[in-house]
Every structure is written in structure tokens, then in C-alpha cells.
CSV table of C-alpha atoms and ligand atoms in Angstrom, one decimal:
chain,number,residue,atom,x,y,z
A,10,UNK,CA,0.0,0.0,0.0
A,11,UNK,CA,1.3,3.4,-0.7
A,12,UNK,CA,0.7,6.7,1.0
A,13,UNK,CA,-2.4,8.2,0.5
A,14,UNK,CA,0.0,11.7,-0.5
A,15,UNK,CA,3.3,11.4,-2.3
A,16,UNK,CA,5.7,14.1,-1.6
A,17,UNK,CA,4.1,16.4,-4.3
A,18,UNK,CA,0.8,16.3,-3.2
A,19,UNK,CA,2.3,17.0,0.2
A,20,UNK,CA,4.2,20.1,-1.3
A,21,UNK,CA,1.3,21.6,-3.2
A,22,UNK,CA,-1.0,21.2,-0.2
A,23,UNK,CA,1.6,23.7,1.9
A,24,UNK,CA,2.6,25.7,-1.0
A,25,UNK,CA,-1.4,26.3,-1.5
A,26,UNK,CA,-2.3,27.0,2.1
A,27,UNK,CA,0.0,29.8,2.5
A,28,UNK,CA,-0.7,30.8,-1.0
A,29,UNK,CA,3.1,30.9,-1.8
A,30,UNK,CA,3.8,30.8,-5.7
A,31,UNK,CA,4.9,28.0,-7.8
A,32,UNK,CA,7.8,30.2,-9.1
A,33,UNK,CA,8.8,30.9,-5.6
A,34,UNK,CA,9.1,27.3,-4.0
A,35,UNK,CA,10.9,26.3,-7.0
A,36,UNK,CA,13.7,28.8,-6.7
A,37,UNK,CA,13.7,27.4,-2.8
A,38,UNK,CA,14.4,24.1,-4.1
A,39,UNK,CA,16.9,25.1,-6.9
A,40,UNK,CA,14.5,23.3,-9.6
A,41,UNK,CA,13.2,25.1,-12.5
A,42,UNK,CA,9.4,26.2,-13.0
A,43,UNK,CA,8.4,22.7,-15.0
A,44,UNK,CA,10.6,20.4,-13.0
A,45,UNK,CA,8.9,21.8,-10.0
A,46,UNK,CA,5.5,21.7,-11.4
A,47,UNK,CA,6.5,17.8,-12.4
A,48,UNK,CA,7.4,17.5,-8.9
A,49,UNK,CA,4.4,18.3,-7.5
A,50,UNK,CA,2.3,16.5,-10.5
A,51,UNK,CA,4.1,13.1,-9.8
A,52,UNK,CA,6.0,13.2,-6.6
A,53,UNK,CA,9.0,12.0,-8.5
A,54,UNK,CA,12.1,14.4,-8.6
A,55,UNK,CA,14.0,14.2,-11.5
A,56,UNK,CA,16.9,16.6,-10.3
A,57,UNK,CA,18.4,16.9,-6.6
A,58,UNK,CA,16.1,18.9,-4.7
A,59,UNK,CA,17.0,20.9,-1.7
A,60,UNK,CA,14.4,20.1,0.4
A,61,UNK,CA,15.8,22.0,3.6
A,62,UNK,CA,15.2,24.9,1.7
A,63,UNK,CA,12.2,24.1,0.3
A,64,UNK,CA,10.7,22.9,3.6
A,65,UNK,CA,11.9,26.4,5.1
A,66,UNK,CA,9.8,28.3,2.1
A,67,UNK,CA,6.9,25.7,2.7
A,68,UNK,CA,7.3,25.5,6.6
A,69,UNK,CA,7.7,21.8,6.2
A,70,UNK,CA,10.6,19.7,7.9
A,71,UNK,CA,12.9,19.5,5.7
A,72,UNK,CA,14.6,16.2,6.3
A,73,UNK,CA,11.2,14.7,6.5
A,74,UNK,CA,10.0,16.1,3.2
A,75,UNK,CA,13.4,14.3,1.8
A,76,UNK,CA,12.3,11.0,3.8
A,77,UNK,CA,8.8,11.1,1.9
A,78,UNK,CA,10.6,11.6,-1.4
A,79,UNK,CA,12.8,8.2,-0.6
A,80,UNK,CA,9.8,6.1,0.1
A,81,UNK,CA,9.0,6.3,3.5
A,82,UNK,CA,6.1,4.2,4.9
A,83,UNK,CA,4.7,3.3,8.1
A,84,UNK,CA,5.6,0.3,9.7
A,85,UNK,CA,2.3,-1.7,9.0
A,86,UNK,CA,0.4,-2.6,12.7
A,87,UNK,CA,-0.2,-6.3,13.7
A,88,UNK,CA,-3.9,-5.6,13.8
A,89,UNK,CA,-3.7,-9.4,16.0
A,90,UNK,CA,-2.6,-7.0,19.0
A,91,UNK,CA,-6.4,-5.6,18.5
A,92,UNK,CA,-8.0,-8.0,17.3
A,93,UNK,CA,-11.2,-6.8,17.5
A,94,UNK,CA,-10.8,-3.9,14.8
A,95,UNK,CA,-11.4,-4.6,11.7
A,96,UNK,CA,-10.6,-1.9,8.6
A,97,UNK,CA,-12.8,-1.7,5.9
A,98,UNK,CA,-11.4,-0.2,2.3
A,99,UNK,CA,-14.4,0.6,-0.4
A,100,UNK,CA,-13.8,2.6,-3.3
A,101,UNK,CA,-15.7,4.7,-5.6
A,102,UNK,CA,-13.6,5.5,-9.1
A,103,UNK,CA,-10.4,6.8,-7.5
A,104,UNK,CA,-11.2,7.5,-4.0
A,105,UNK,CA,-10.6,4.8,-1.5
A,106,UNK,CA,-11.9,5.5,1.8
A,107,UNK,CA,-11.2,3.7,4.7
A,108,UNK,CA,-13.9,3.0,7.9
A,109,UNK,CA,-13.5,0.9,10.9
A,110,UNK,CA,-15.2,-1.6,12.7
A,111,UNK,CA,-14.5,-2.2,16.1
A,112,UNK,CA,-16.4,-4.5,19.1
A,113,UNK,CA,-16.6,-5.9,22.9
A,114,UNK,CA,-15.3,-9.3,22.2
A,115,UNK,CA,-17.7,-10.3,25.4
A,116,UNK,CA,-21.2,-8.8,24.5
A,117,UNK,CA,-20.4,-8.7,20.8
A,118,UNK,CA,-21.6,-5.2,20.4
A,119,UNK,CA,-19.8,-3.3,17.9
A,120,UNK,CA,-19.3,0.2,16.8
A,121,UNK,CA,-18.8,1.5,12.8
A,122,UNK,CA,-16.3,4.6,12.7
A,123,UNK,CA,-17.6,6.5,9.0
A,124,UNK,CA,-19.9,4.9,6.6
A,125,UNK,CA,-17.7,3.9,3.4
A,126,UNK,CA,-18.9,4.1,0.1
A,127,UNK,CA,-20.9,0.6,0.2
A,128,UNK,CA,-21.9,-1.0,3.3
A,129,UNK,CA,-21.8,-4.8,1.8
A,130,UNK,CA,-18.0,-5.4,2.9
A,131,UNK,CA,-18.7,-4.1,6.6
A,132,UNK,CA,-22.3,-5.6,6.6
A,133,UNK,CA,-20.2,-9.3,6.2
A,134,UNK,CA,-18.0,-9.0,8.6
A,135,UNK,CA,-20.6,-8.0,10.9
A,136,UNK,CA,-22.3,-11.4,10.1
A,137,UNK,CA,-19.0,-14.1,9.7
A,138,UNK,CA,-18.2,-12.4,13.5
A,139,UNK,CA,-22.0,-12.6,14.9
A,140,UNK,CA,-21.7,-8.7,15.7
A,141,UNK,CA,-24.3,-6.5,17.2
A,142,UNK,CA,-23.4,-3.2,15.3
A,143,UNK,CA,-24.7,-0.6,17.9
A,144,UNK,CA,-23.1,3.2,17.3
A,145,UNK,CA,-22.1,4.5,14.5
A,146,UNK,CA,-19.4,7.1,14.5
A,147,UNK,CA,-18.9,9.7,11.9
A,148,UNK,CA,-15.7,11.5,11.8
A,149,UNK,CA,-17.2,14.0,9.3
A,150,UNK,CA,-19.7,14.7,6.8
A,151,UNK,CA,-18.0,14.6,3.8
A,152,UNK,CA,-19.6,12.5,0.7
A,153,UNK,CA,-17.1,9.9,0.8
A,154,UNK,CA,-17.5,9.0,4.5
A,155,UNK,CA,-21.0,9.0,4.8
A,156,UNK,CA,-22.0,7.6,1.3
A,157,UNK,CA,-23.8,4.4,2.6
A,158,UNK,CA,-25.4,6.0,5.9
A,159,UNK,CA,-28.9,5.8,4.5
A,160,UNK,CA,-28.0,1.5,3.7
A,161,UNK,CA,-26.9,1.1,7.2
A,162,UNK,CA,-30.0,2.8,8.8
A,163,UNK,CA,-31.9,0.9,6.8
A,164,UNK,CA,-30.4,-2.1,7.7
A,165,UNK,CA,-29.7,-1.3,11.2
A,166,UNK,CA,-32.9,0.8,12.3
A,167,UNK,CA,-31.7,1.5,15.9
A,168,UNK,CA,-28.3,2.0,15.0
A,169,UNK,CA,-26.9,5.1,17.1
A,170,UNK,CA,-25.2,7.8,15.1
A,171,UNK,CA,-22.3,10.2,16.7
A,172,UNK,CA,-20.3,12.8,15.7
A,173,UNK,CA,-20.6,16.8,15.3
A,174,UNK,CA,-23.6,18.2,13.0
A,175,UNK,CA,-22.4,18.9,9.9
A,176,UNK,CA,-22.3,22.5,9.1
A,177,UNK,CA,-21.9,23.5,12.9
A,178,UNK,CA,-19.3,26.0,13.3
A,179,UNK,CA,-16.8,24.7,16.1
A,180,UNK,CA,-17.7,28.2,18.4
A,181,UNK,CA,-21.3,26.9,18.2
A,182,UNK,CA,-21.1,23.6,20.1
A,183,UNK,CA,-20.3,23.3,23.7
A,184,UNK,CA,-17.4,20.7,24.5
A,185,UNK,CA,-17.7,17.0,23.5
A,186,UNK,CA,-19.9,14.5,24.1
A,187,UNK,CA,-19.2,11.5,27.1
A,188,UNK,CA,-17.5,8.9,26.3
A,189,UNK,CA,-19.9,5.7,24.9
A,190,UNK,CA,-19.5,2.5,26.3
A,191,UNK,CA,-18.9,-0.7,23.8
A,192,UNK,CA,-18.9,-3.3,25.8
A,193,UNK,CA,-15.5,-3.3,28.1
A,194,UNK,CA,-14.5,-0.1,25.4
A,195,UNK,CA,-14.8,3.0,25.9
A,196,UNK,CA,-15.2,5.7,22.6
A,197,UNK,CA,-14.0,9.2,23.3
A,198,UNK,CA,-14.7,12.5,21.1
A,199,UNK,CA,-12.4,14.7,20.6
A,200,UNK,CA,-12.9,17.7,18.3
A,201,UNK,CA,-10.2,18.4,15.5
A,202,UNK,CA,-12.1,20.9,12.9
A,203,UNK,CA,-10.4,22.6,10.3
A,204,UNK,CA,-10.6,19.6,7.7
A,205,UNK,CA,-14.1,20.6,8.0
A,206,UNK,CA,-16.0,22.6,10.0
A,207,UNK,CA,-17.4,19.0,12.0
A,208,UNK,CA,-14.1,17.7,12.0
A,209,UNK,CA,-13.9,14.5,15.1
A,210,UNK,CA,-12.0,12.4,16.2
A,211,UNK,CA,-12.7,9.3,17.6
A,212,UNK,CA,-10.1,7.8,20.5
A,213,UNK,CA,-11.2,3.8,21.9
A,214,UNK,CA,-9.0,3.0,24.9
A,215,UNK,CA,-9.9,-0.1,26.8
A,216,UNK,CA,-8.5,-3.0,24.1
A,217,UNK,CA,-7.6,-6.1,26.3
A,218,UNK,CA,-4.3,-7.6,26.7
A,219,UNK,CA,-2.9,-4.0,27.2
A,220,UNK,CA,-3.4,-3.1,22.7
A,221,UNK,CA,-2.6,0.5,22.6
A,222,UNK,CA,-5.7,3.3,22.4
A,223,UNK,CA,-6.8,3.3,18.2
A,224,UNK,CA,-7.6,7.1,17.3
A,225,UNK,CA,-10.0,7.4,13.9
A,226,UNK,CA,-9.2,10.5,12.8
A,227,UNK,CA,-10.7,10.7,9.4
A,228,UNK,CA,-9.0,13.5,7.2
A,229,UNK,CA,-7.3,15.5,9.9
A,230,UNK,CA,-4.5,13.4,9.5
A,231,UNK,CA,-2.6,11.1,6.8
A,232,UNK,CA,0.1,9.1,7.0
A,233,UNK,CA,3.3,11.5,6.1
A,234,UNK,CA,0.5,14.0,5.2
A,235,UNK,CA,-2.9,15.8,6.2
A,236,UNK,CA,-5.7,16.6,4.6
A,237,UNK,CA,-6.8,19.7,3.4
A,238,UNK,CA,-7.5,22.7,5.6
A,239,UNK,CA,-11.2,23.1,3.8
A,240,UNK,CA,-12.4,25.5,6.9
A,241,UNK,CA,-9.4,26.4,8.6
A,242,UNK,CA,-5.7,25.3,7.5
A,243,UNK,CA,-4.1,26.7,10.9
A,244,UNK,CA,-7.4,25.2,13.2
A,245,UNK,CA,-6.2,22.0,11.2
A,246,UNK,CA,-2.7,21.6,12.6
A,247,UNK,CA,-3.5,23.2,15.7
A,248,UNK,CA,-5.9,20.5,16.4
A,249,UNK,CA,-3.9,17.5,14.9
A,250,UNK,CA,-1.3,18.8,17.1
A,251,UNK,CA,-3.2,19.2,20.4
A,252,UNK,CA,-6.0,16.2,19.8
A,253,UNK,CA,-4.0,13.9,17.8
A,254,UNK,CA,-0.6,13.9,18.4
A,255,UNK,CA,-0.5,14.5,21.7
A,256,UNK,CA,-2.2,11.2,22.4
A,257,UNK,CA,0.7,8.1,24.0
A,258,UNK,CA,3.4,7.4,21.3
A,259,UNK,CA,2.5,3.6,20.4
A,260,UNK,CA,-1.6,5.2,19.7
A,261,UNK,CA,-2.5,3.4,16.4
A,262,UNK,CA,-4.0,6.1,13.6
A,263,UNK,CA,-6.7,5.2,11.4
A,264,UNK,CA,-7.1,7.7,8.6
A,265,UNK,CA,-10.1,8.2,6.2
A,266,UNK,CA,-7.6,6.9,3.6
A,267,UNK,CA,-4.4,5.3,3.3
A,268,UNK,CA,-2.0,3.0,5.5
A,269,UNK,CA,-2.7,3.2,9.5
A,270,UNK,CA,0.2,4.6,11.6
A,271,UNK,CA,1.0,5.4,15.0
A,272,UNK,CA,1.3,8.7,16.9
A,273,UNK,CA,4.9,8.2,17.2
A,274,UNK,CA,5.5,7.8,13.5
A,275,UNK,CA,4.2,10.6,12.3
A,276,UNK,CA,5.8,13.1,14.8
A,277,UNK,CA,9.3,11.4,13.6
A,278,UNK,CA,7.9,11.5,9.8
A,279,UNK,CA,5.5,13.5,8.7
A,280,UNK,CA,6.5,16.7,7.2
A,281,UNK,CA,3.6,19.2,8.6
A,282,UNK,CA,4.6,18.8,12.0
B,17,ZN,ZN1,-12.9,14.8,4.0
């Protein structure tokens, strides 16, 4: 599996949110005008980039820009040490999106973390497992994480549905929700708009044998990357920062697309931060 954002797409979404020309970030990384627009395009550079100056220009680390140009990837998890987490990839033309299925291995209730684009491949893991899907968690309201909502309700009539509004300004809501009991789990909320305005993340703690908390984070946050600051770019890594990252080391991340990863990867790795 590959990152969800090569190093280009990672350069264009900085260079974009501080609105810094093309012409400018190539003269940062002594490239011309087309070799940096090819850079960007493909994430594959053709000439020796100077990426300490370029993640200066960008405000990206440099030396982990460089490390997402040689290929870096997450170490993948041994979902075994969970067990009871299941990831769920559908895709619609291009766009894979990821959701997550997690449950009490005692009372067999379970809880769905974003929709997907098609509920069949979750819908058959809830049946080989003998699940009682319960909650459904939604880490934001865009199309491709809440495509099959209206299947599962149907399906699932009394299926409880968390998350923030969508079209909610952050100001307007007062402080997150309790924490919802799954079985022996426990599912905490913590706010991290700037994505989009209903931006949530979603944080279970109480895996047995001691498996490390699992934060869905939808599109706050990619492996090596984040997503895009559609409502607020700085509210974005402010949050990430102070929701996501600031979570124990060995957390596992589970991001609306791409490979998982772990909190203590992506301080070490990812360029934005
Ligand atoms: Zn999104």
C-alpha cells in the first residue's frame, strides 16, 4: 500500500495554504518552474532537490519532506494486537476511503467509525463475526464517509449515530460529548475541525491484553501528510497537534484513507509537523 500523498501532493498542499507561488518554492528548491511543477504533479524528482530549503519556504521539515521523497512508509500494525478492529477499504472511481469496525469481544456489540462508500463489505464482517453493530461514528460529513449511511440505517434501524452536525461552526457547540460504552471499550470524542468545519476524532482506549488506544481521525491526518484545511488550514494543525498527536506514542492512527500509523511515527515522519 502506498501513502495516500506522495511528496508532491504533500508540497502543493503547503505551498497552496500559505498561498506561496509555484515560481517561488521552485527557486527554494533550486529546480526550474516545469521540473517543480513535475514535482508536484508526480512526486517524483527528477533533479536533486533541496528540500531543507524548500521545507523552510513551505514550513515543512525538511529532512522529512526528503524522507517522503525516498519512500518512507509506516511500519504496518499487527492488527492481532487488537483483534477486534477490523478496517474496511471501499472505493468509488479513485477514492478509496477507509472505515473501521471495532467491538466488545464479550457482549459482541460493535461500533462503525464513517460509513464507506458501500456497506456490503462491513455488513459481512458484521455477520462471519456474529456482531451487534450498535453506534455509528462519523468523523465528518464529507460524501465519501457517509455515502452508505442511509443502507446502514436501513439495515440497522436503531443504529446510534455520533459525531458533530455537519455545518456547525466549532464556536457553536459546547465541549464533546461522554464517552460511549462498547462493551468493556470506551469511545471518546475529541474535536479536531479545520478539515471541515465537524471535524472528530474518535479515540477507543480499553482494548484487552494492554493493545494500545486506536484514534479514527478521518482527514485530519494522513500518514506522512494531512488533509486539506477546507475550513481552517491553521485550526487543522492546531488540532492534529493538540488532539491527535498529543495522544501516548504507540496510539494506532486510522485515517479516512491510506496505511494506519502510529502517533509516534508521524511526529518522527510527517513533514507538517
Ligand atoms: Zn474529507
Amino acid at each position: 500500500m502506498t501513502l495516500e500523498d506522495h511528496v508532491g501532493d504533500v508540497l502543493r498542499k503547503a505551498r497552496e495554504s500559505l498561498a506561496i507561488p509555484v515560481e517561488s518554492a521552485a527557486r527554494a528548491a533550486g529546480l526550474s518552474v516545469s521540473d517543480y511543477r513535475m514535482l508536484e504533479t508526480d512526486g517524483r524528482p527528477m533533479a536533486q532537490v533541496d528540500f531543507a530549503a524548500l521545507g523552510a519556504r513551505l514550513n515543512l521539515d525538511g529532512a522529512k519532506l526528503a524522507g517522503i521523497a525516498a519512500g518512507w512508509l509506516p511500519g504496518p500494525p499487527d492488527l492481532n494486537r487488537w483483534r477486534r478492529l477490523r478496517v474496511i477499504r471501499t472505493t468509488l472511481e479513485d477514492n478509496t476511503v477507509n472505515s473501521f469496525l471495532a467491538w466488545d469481544e464479550a457482549s459482541r456489540e460493535a461500533a462503525l467509525f464513517d460509513t464507506g462508500w458501500d456497506d456490503a463489505p462491513g455488513r459481512s464482517w458484521i455477520a462471519e463475526e456474529q456482531l451487534d453493530l450498535r453506534h455509528l461514528f462519523l468523523t465528518h460529513h464529507h460524501e465519501d464517509h457517509v455515502a452508505a449511511l442511509d443502507a446502514w440505517r436501513r439495515r440497522f434501524p436503531s443504529l446510534l449515530v455520533h459525531g458533530n452536525p455537519p455545518d456547525t461552526p466549532p464556536t457553536q457547540r459546547s465541549g464533546s460529548p461522554d464517552p460511549v460504552p462498547l462493551g468493556r471499550l470506551q469511545i471518546a470524542q475529541r474535536d479536531t475541525p479545520g478539515h471541515s468545519e465537524d471535524g472528530a476524532t474518535f479515540v477507543i482506549t480499553g482494548f484487552p491484553d494492554g493493545a494500545p488506544a486506536v484514534a479514527v481521525v478521518g482527514d485530519a491526518l494522513f500518514a506522512g501528510s494531512m488533509g486539506r484545511g477546507f475550513f481552517s488550514t491553521p485550526m487543522l494543525h492546531r488540532n492534529v497537534r493538540e488532539q491527535i498527536l498529543s495522544l501516548p506514542p504507540e496510539t494506532l492512527i486510522c485515517p479516512g484513507h491510506g496505511p494506519l500509523t502510529t502517533v509516534a511515527q508521524e511526529i518522527e515522519h510527517n513533514p507538517f509537523f
